[in-house]
PDB file of C-alpha atoms in Angstrom:
ATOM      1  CA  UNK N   1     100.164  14.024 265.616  1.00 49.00           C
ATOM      2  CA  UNK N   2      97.273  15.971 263.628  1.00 55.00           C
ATOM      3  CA  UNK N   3      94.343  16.642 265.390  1.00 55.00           C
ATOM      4  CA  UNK N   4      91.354  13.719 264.070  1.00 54.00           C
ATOM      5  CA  UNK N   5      89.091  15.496 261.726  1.00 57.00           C
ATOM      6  CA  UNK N   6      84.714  15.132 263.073  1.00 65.00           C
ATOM      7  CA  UNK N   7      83.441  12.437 260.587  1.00 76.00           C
ATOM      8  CA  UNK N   8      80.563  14.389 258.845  1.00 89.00           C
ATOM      9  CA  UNK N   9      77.225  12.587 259.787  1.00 89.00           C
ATOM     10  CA  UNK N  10      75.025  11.566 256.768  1.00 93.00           C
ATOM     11  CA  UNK N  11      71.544  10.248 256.246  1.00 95.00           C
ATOM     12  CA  UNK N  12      70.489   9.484 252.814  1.00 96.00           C
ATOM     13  CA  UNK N  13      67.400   8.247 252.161  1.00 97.00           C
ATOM     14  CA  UNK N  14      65.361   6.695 248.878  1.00 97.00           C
ATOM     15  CA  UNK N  15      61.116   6.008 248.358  1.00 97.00           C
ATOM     16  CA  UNK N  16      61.525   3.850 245.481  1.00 96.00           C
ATOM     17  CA  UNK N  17      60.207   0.352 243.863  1.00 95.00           C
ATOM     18  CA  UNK N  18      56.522   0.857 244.035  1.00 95.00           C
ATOM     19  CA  UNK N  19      54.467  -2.273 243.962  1.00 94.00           C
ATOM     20  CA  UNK N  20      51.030  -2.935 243.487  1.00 90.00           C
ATOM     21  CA  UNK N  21      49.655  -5.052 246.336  1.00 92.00           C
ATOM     22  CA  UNK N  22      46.277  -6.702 246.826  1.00 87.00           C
ATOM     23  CA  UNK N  23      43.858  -5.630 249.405  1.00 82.00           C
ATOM     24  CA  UNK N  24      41.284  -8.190 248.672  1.00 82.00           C
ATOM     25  CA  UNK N  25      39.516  -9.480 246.156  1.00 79.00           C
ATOM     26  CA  UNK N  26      38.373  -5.958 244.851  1.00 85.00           C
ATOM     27  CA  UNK N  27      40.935  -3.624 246.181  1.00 87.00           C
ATOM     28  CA  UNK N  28      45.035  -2.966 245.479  1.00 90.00           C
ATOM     29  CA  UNK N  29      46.775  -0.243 246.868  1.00 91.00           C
ATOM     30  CA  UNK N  30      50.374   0.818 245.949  1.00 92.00           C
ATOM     31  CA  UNK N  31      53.339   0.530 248.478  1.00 95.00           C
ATOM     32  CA  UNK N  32      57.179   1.924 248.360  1.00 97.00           C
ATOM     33  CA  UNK N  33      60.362   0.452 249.388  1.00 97.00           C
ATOM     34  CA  UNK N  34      62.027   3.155 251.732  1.00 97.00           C
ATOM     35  CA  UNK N  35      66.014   2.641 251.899  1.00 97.00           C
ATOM     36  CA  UNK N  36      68.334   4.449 254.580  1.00 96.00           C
ATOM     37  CA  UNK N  37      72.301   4.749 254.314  1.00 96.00           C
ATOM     38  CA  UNK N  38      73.308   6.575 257.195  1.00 96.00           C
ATOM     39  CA  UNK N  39      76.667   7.024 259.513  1.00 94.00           C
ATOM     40  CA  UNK N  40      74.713   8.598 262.163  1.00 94.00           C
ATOM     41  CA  UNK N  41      74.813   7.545 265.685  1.00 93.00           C
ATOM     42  CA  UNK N  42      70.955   8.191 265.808  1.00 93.00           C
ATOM     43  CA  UNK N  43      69.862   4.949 263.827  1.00 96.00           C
ATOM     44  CA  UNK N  44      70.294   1.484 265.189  1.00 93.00           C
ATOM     45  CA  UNK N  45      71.070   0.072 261.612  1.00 95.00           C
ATOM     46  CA  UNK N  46      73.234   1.971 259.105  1.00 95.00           C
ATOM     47  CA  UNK N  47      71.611   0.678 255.820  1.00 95.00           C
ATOM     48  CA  UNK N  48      67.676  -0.613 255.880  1.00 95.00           C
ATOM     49  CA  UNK N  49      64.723  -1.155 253.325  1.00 96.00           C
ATOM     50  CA  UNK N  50      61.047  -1.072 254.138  1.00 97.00           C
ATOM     51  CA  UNK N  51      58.232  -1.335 252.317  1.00 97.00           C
ATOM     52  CA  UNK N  52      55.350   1.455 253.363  1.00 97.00           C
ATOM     53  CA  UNK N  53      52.046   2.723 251.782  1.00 96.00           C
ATOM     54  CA  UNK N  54      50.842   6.185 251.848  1.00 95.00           C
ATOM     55  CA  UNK N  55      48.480   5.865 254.482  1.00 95.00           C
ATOM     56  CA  UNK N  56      51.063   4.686 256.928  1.00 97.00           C
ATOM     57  CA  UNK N  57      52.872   8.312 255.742  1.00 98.00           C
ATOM     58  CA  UNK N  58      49.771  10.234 256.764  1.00 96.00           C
ATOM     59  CA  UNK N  59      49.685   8.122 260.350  1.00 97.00           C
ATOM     60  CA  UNK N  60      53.467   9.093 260.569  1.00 97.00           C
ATOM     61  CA  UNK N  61      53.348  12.993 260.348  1.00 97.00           C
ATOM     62  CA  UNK N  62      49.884  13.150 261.966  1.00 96.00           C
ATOM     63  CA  UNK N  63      52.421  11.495 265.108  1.00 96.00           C
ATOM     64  CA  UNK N  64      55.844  13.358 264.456  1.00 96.00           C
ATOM     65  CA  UNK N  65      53.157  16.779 264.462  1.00 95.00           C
ATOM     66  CA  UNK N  66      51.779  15.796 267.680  1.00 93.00           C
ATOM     67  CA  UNK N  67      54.820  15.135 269.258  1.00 89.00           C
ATOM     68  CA  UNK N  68      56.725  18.113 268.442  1.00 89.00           C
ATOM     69  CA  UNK N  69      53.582  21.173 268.280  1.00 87.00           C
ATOM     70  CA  UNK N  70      55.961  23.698 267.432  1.00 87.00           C
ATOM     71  CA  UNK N  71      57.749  22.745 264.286  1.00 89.00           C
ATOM     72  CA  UNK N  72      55.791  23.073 260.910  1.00 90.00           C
ATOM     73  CA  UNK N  73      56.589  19.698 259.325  1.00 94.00           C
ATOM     74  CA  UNK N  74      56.547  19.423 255.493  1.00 95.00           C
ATOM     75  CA  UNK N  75      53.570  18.411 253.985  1.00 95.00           C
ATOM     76  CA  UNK N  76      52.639  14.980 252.236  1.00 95.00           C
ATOM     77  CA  UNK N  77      51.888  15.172 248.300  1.00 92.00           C
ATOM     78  CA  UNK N  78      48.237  15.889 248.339  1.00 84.00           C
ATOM     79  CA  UNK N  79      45.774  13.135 247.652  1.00 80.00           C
ATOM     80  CA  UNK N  80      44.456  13.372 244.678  1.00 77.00           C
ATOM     81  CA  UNK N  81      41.001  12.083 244.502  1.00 75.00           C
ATOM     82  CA  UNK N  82      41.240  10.751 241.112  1.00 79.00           C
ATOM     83  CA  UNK N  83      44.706   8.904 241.686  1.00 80.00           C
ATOM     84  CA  UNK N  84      44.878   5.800 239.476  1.00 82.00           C
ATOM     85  CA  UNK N  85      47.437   3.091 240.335  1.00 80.00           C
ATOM     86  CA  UNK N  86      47.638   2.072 237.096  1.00 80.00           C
ATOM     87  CA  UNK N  87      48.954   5.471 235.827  1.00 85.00           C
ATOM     88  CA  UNK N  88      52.932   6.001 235.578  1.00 88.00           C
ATOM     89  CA  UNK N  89      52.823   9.820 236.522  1.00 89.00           C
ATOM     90  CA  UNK N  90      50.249   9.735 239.855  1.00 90.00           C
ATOM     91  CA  UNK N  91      52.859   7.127 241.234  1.00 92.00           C
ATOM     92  CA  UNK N  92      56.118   8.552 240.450  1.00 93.00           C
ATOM     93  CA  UNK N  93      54.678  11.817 241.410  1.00 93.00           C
ATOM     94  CA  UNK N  94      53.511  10.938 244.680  1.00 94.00           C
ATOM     95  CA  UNK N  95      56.741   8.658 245.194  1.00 96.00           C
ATOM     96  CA  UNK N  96      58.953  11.895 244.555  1.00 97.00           C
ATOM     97  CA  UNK N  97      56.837  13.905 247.067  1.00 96.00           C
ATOM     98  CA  UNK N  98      57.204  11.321 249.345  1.00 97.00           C
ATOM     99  CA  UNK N  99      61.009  10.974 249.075  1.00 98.00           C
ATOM    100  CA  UNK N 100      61.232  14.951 249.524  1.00 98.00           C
ATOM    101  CA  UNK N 101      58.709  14.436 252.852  1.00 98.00           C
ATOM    102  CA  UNK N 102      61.526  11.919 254.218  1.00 98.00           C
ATOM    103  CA  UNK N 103      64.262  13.961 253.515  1.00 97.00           C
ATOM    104  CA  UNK N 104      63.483  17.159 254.950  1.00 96.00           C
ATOM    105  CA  UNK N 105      62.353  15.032 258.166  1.00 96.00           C
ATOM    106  CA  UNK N 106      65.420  13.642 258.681  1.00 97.00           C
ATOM    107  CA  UNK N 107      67.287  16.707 258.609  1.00 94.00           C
ATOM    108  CA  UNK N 108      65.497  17.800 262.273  1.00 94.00           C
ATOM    109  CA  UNK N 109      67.169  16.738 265.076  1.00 92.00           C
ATOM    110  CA  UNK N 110      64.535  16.830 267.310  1.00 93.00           C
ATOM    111  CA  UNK N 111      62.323  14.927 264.809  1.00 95.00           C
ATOM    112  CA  UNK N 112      64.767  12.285 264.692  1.00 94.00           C
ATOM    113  CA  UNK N 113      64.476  11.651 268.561  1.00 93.00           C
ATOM    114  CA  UNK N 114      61.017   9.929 268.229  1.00 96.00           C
ATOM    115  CA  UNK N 115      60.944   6.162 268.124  1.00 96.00           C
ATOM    116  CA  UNK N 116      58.330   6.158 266.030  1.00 97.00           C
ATOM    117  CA  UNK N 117      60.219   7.760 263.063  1.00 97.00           C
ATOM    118  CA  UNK N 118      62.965   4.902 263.370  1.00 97.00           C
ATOM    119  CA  UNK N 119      60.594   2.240 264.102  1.00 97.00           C
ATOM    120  CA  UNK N 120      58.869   3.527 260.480  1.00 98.00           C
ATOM    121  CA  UNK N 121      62.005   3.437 258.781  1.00 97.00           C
ATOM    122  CA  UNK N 122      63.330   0.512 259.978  1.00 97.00           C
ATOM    123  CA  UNK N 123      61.389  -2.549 261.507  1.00 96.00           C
ATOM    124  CA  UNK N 124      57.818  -3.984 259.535  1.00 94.00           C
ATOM    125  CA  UNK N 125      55.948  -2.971 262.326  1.00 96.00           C
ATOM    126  CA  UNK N 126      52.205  -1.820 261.649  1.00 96.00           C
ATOM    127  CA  UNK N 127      50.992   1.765 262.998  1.00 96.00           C
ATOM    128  CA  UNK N 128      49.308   0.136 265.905  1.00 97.00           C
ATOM    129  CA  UNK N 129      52.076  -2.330 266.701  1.00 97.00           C
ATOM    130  CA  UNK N 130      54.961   0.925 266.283  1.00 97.00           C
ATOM    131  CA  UNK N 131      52.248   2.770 269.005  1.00 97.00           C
ATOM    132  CA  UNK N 132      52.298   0.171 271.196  1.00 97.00           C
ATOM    133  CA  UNK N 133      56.224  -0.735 271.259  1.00 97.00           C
ATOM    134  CA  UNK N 134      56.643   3.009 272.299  1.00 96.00           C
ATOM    135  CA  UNK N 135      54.416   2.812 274.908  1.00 95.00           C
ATOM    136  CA  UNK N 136      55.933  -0.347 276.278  1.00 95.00           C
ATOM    137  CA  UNK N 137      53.474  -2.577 275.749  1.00 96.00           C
ATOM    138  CA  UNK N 138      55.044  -5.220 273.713  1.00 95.00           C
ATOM    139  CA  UNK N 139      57.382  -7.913 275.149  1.00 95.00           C
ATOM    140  CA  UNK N 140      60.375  -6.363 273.035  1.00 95.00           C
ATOM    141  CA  UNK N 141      61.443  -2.509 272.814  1.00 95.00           C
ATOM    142  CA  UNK N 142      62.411  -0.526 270.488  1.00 96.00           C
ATOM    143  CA  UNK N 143      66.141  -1.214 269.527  1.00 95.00           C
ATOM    144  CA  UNK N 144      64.893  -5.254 269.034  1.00 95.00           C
ATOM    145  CA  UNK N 145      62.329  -4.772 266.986  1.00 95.00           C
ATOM    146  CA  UNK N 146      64.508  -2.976 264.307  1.00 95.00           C
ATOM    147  CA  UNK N 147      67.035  -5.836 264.896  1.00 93.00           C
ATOM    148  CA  UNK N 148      64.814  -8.247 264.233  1.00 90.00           C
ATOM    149  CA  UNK N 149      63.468  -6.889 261.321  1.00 90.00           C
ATOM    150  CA  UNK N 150      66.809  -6.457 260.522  1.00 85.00           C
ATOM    151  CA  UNK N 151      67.796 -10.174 261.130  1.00 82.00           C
ATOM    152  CA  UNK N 152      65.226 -11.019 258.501  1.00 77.00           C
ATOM    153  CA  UNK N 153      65.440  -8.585 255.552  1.00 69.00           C
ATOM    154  CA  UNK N 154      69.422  -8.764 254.623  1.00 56.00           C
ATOM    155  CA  UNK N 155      69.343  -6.671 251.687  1.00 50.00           C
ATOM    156  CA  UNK N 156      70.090  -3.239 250.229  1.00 49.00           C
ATOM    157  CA  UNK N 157      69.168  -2.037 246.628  1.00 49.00           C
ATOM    158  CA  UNK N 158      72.568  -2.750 244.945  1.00 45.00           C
ATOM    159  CA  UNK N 159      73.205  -6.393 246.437  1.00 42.00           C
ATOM    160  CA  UNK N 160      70.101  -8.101 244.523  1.00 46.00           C
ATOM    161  CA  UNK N 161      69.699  -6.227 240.997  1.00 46.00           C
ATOM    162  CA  UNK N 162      67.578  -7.273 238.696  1.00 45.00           C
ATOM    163  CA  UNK N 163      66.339 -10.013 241.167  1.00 45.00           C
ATOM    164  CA  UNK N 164      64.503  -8.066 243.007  1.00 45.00           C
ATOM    165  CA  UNK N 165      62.005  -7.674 240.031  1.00 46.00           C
ATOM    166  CA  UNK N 166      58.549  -9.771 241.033  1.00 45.00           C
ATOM    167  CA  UNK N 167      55.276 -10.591 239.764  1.00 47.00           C
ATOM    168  CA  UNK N 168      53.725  -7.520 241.201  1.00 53.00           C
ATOM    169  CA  UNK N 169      55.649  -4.942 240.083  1.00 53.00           C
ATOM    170  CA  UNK N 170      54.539  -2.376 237.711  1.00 57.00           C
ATOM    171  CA  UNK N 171      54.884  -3.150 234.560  1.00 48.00           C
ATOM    172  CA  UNK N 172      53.579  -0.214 232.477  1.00 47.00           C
ATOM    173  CA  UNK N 173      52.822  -0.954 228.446  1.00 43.00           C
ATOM    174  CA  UNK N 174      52.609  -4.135 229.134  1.00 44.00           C
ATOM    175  CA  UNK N 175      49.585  -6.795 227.673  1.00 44.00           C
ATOM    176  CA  UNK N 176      48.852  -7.584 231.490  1.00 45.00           C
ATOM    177  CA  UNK N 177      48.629  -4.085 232.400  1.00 45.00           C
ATOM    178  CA  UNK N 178      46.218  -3.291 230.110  1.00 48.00           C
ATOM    179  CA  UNK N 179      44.074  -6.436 230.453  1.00 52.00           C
ATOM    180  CA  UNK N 180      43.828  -5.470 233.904  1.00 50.00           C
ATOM    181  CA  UNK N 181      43.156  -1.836 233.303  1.00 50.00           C
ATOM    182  CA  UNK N 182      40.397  -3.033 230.754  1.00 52.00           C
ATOM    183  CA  UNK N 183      39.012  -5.506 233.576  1.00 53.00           C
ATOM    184  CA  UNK N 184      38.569  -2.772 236.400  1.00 52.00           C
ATOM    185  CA  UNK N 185      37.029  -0.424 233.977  1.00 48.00           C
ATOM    186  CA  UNK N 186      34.258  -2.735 233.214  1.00 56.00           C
ATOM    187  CA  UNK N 187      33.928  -3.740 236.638  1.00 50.00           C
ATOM    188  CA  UNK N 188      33.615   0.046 237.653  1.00 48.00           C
ATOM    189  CA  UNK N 189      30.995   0.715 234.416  1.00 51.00           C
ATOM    190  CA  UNK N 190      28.716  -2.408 235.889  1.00 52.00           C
ATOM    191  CA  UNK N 191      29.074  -1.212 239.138  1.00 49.00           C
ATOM    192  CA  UNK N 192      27.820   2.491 238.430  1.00 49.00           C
ATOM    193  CA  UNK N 193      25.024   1.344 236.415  1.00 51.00           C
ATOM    194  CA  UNK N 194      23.625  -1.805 238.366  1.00 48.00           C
ATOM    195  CA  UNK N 195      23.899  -3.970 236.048  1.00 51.00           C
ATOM    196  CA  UNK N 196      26.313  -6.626 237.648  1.00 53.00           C
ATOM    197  CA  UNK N 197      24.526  -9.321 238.389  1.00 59.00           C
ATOM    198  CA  UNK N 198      25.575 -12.594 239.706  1.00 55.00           C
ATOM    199  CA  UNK N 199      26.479 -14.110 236.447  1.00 57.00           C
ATOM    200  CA  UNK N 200      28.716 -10.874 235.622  1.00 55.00           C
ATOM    201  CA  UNK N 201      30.426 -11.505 239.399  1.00 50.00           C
ATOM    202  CA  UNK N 202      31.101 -14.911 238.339  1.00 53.00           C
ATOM    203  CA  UNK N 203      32.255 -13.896 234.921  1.00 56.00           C
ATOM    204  CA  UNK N 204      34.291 -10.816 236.493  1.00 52.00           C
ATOM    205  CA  UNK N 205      35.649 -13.349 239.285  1.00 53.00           C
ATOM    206  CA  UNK N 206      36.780 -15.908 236.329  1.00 49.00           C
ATOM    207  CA  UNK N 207      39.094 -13.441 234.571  1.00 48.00           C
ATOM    208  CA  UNK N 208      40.459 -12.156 237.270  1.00 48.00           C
ATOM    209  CA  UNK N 209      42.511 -15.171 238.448  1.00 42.00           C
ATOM    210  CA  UNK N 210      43.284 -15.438 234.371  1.00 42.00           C
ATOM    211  CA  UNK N 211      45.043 -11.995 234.885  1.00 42.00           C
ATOM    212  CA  UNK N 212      47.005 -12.814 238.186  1.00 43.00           C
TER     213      UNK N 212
END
């Protein structure tokens, strides 16, 4: 009989997919899909997507710091004040430094021990709803919510293809990109110079559902 060789424990992780969403009627913000493969006995699911935006990254290592004072966690790409959603580089570069945040997270064992990380990673939970599951004030715990989540979002990057393409994806070059782009820079101009009156909100508010 030879000896059973240690399976080697693996976490791969992706920030891909980023998505415009809307806020409201005057806001969007970008969002990521996060995908884990992993073997390791430290995740309740071995493959998972989530979508996250950046500032649920911020509340994330604001918590992991707290909870662990003396490791120096990586830093977040910086926020760049004059970040555009619209613009192909801000997004990929901020999705790459992203990626690289999640990565060198995962590799600390004593990072991976807080429930908030997994809950993050794994379950749609909001910041405050994540807080509260940890602290035991929600009806399910930890383990179920990432189930449930789980239950609901049967998917992994490779199974749907080109399916997974929707309406709000970005779609750089395109006419509706740049209709849009030209339709926030006006609103921005009349904005900065007081001139949008009523009429222009009603004019403004009439091409925008043309371009959804």
């Amino acid at each position: 009989m030879f000896p059973e060789e240690k399976k080697t424990e693996f976490v791969s992780v992706w920030v891909r997919d980023p998505r415009i969403q809307k806020e409201d009627f005057w806001h969007s913000y970008i969002d990521y899909e996060i995908c884990i493969h992993t073997n390791s006995m430290c995740f309740t699911m071995k493959t998972s997507c989530v979508r996250r935006r950046f500032r649920e990254f911020v509340w994330l290592r604001q918590r992991l710091q707290n909870n662990a004072l003396l490791i120096q966690l990586p830093e977040l790409p910086s926020k760049n004040l004059f970040f555009n959603i619209n613009n192909r580089q801000h997004v990929d570069q901020r999705r790459q430094g992203l990626e690289e945040f999640l990565r060198k997270i995962l590799q600390n064992a004593l990072l991976l021990s807080d429930s908030r990380l997994h809950l993050f990673l794994q379950s749609h939970l909001s910041s405050e709803d994540i807080e509260a599951c940890v602290s035991g004030q929600t009806s399910y715990s930890v383990t179920e919510a990432i189930h449930k989540f789980a239950s609901s979002n049967r998917r992994f990057p490779e199974e749907d293809g080109e399916e997974r393409k929707k309406d709000n994806s970005i779609e750089y070059g395109s006419e509706r990109y740049l209709a849009s782009f030209v339709f926030h820079v006006l609103y921005v101009y009349l904005q900065s110079t007081y001139l949008c009156t009523d009429t222009h909100k009603h004019i403004l508010l009439f091409v925008d559902v043309i371009l959804r």
